[in-house]
PDB file of C-alpha atoms in Angstrom:
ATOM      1  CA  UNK A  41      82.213  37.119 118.798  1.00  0.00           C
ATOM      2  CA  UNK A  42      79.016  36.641 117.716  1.00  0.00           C
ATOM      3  CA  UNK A  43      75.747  39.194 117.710  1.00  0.00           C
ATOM      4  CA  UNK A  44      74.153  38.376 121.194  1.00  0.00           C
ATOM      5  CA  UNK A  45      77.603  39.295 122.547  1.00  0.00           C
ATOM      6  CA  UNK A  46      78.317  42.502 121.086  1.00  0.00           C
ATOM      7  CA  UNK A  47      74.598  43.368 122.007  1.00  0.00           C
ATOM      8  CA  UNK A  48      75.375  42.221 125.710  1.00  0.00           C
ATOM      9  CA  UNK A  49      78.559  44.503 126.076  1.00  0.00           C
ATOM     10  CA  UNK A  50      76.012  47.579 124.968  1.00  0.00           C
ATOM     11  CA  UNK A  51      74.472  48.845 128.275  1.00  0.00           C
ATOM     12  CA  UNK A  52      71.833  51.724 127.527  1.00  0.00           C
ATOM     13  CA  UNK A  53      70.858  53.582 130.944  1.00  0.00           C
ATOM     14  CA  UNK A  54      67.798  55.767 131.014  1.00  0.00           C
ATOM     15  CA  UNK A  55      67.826  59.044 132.938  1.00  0.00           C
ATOM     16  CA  UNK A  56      65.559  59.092 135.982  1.00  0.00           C
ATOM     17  CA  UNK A  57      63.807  62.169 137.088  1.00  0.00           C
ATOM     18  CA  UNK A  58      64.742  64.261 140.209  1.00  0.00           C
ATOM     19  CA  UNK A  59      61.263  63.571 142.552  1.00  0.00           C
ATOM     20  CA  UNK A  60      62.323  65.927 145.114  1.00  0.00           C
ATOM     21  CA  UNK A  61      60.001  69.005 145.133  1.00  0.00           C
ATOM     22  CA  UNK A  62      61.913  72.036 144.933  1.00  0.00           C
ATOM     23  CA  UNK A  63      60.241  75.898 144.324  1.00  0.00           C
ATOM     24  CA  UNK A  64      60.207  76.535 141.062  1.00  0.00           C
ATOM     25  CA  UNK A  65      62.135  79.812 139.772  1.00  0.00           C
ATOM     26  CA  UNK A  66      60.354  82.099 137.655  1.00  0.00           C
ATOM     27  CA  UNK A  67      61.230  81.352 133.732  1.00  0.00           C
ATOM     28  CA  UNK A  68      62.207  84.071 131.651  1.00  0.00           C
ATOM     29  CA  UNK A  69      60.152  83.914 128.386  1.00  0.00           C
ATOM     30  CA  UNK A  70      62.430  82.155 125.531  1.00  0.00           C
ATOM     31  CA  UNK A  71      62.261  82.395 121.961  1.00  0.00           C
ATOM     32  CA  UNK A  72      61.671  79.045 120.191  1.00  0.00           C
ATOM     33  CA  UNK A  73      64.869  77.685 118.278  1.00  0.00           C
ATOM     34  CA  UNK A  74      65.861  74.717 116.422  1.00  0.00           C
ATOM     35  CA  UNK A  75      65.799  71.774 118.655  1.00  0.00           C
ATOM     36  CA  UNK A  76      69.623  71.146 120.237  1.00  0.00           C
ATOM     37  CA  UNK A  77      71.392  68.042 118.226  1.00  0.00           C
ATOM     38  CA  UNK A  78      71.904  65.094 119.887  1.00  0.00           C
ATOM     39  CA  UNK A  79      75.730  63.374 119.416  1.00  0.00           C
ATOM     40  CA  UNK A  80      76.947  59.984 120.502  1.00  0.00           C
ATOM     41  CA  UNK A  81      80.232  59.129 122.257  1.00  0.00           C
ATOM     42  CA  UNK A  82      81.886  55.473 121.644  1.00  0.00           C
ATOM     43  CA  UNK A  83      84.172  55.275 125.155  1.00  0.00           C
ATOM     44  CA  UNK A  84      87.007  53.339 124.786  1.00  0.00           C
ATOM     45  CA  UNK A  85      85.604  50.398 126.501  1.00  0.00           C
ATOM     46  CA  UNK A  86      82.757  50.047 124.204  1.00  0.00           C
ATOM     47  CA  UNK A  87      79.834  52.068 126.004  1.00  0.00           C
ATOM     48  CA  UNK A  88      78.113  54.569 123.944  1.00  0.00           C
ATOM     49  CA  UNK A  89      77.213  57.850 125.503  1.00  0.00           C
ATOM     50  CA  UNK A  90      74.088  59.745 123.960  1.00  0.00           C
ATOM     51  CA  UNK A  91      73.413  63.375 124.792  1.00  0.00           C
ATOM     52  CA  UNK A  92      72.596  66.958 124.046  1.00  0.00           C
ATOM     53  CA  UNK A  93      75.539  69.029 123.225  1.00  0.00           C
ATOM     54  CA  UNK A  94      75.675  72.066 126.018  1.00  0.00           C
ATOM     55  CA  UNK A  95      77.163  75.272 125.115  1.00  0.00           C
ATOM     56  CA  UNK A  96      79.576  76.770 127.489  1.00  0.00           C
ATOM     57  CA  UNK A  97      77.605  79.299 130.003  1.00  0.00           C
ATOM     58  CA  UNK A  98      79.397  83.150 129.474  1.00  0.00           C
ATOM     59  CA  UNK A  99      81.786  83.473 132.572  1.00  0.00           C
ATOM     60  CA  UNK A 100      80.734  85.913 134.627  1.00  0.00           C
ATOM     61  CA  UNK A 101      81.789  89.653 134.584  1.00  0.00           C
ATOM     62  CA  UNK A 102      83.336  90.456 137.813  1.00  0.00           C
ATOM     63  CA  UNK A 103      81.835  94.250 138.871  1.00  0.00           C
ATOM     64  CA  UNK A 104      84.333  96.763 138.448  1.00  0.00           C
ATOM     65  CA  UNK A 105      86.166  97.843 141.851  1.00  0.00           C
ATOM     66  CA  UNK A 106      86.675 101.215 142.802  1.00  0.00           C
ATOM     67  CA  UNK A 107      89.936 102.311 143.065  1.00  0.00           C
ATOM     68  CA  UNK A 108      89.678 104.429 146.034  1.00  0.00           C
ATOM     69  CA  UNK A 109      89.425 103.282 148.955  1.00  0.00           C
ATOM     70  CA  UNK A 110      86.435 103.181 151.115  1.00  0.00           C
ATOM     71  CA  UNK A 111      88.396 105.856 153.988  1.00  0.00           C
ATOM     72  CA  UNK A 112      91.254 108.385 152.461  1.00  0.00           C
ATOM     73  CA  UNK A 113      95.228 107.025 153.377  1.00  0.00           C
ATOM     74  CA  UNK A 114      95.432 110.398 155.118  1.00  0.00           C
ATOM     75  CA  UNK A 115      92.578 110.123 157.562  1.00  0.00           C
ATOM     76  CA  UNK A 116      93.851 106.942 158.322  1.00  0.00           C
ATOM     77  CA  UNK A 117      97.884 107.978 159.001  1.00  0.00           C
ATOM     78  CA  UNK A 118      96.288 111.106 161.510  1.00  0.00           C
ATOM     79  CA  UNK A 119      94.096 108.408 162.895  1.00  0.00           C
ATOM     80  CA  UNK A 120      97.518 106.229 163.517  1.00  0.00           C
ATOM     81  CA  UNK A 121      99.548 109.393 164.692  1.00  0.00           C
ATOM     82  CA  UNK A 122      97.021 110.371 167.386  1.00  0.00           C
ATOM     83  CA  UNK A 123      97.051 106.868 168.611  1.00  0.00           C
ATOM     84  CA  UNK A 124     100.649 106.372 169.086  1.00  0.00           C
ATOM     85  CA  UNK A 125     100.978 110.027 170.422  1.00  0.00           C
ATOM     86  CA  UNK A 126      98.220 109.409 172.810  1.00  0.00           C
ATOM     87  CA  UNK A 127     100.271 106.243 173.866  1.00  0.00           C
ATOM     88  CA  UNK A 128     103.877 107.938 174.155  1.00  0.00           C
ATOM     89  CA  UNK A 129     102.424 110.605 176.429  1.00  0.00           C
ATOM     90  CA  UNK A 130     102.023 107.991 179.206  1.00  0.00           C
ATOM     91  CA  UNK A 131     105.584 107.233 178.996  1.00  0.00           C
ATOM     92  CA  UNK A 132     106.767 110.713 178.912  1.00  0.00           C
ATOM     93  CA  UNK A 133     104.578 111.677 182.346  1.00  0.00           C
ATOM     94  CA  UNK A 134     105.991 108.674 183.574  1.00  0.00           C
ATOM     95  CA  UNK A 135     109.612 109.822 182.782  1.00  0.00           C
ATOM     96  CA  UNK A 136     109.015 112.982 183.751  1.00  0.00           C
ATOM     97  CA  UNK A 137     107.818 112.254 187.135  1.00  0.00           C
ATOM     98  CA  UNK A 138     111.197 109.662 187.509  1.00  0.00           C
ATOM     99  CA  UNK A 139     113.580 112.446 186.764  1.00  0.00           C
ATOM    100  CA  UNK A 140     111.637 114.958 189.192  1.00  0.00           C
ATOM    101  CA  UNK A 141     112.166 112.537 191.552  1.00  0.00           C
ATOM    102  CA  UNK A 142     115.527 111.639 191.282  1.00  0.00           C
ATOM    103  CA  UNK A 143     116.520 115.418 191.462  1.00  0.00           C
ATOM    104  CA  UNK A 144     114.633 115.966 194.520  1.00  0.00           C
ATOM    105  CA  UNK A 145     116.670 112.947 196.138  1.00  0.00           C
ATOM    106  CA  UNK A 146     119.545 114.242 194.941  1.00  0.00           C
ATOM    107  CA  UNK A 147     118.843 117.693 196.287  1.00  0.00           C
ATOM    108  CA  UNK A 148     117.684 116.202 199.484  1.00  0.00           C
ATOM    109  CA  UNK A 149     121.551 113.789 200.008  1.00  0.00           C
ATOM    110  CA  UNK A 150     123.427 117.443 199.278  1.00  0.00           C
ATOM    111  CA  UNK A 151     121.590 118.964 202.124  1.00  0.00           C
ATOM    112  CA  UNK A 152     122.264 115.916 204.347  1.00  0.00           C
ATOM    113  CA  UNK A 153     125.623 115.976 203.434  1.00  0.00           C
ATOM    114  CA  UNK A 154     126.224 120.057 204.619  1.00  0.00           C
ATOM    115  CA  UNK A 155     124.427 118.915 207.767  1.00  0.00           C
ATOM    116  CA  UNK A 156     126.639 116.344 208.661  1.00  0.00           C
ATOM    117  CA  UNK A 157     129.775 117.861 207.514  1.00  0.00           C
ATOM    118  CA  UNK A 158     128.603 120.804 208.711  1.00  0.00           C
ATOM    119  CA  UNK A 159     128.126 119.397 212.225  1.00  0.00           C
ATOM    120  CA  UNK A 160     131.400 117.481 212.364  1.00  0.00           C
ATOM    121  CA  UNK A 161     132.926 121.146 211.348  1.00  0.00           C
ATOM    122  CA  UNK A 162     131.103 122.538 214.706  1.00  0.00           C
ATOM    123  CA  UNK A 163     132.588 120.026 216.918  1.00  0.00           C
ATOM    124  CA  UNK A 164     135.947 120.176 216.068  1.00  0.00           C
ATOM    125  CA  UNK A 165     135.859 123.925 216.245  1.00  0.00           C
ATOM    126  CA  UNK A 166     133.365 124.608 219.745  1.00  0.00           C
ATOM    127  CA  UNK A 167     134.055 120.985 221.517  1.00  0.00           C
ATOM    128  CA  UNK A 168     137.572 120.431 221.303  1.00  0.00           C
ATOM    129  CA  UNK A 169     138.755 123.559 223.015  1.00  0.00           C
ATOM    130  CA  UNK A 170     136.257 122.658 226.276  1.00  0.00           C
ATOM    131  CA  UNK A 171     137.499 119.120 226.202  1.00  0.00           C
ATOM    132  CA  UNK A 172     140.128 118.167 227.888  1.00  0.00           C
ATOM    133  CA  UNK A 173     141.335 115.649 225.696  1.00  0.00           C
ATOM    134  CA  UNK A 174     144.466 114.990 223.717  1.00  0.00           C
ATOM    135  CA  UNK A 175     145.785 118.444 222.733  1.00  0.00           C
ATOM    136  CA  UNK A 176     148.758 120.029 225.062  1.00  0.00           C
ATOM    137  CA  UNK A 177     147.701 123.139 226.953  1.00  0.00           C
ATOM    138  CA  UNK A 178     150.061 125.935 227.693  1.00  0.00           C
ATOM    139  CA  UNK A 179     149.386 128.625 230.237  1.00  0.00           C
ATOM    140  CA  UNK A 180     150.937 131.645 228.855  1.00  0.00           C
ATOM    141  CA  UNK A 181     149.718 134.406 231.741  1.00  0.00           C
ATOM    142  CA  UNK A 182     153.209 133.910 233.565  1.00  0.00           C
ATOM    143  CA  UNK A 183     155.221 133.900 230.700  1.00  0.00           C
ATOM    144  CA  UNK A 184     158.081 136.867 229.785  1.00  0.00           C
ATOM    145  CA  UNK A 185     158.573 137.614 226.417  1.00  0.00           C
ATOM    146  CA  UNK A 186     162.182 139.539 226.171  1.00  0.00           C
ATOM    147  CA  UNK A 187     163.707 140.382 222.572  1.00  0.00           C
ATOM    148  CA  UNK A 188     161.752 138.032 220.762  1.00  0.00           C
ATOM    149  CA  UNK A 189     162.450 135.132 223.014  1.00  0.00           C
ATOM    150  CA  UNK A 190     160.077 133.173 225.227  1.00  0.00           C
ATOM    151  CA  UNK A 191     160.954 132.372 228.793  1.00  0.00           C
ATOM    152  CA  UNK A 192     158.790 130.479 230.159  1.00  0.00           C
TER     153      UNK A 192
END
């Protein structure tokens, strides 16, 4: 491998400058240090890499969170109570009103049930005797009774 070679496998790239215009944020005033050192890299394939060594930025602190939270656990759990009691009290009315209805139906077949048996009780005892069906009828006005025995 001669010289021209080695100097051909060398590529050296120049850093262009950003043209884009962007606002400019306000610099803080810095106090003038020693000029950063510059270090080369070799890459395995032969390239060299030239640059300023960069110091690792701080991480940032993460602002300390309260512990409380923003709305007390006991406000909420009366907030959650009301709510479901507020929507059981539909239910209930709604219950409510079924079982007052089923007892007035229930009230009202008992009464319909003494009128009809009721009525069937009136005419066997007032319309069978002015019928003249089915039952034999005995005329008694002639009859003797002598020592306990009927003659008829």
């Amino acid at each position: 491998m001669t010289h021209l070679e080695r100097s051909a496998a060398v590529e050296v790239h120049h850093p262009v400058p950003i043209t884009a215009h962007t606002p400019a944020a306000p610099l803080a005033p810095v106090q003038p240090g020693p000029a950063p050192a510059v270090q080369s890299v070799v890459l395995p394939d032969g390239r060299v890499v030239t640059g300023y060594t960069l110091t690792p930025a701080p991480a940032p602190v993460p602002a300390p969170v309260d512990s409380r939270p923003a709305v007390s656990r006991t406000a909420v759990n009366i907030a959650l109570g009301g709510i479901g009691f507020g929507s059981v009290c539909g239910g209930l009315v709604l219950l409510t009103s079924f079982i007052a209805a089923l007892a007035a139906f229930i009230h009202q077949l008992i009464i319909l049930a003494a009128v009809i048996f009721g009525g069937w009780i009136a005419v066997q005892l007032f319309g069978a005797s002015h019928s003249g069906g089915g039952g034999t009828t005995v005329n008694i006005r002639k009859a003797v009774i002598k020592r306990s025995h009927f003659h008829g």
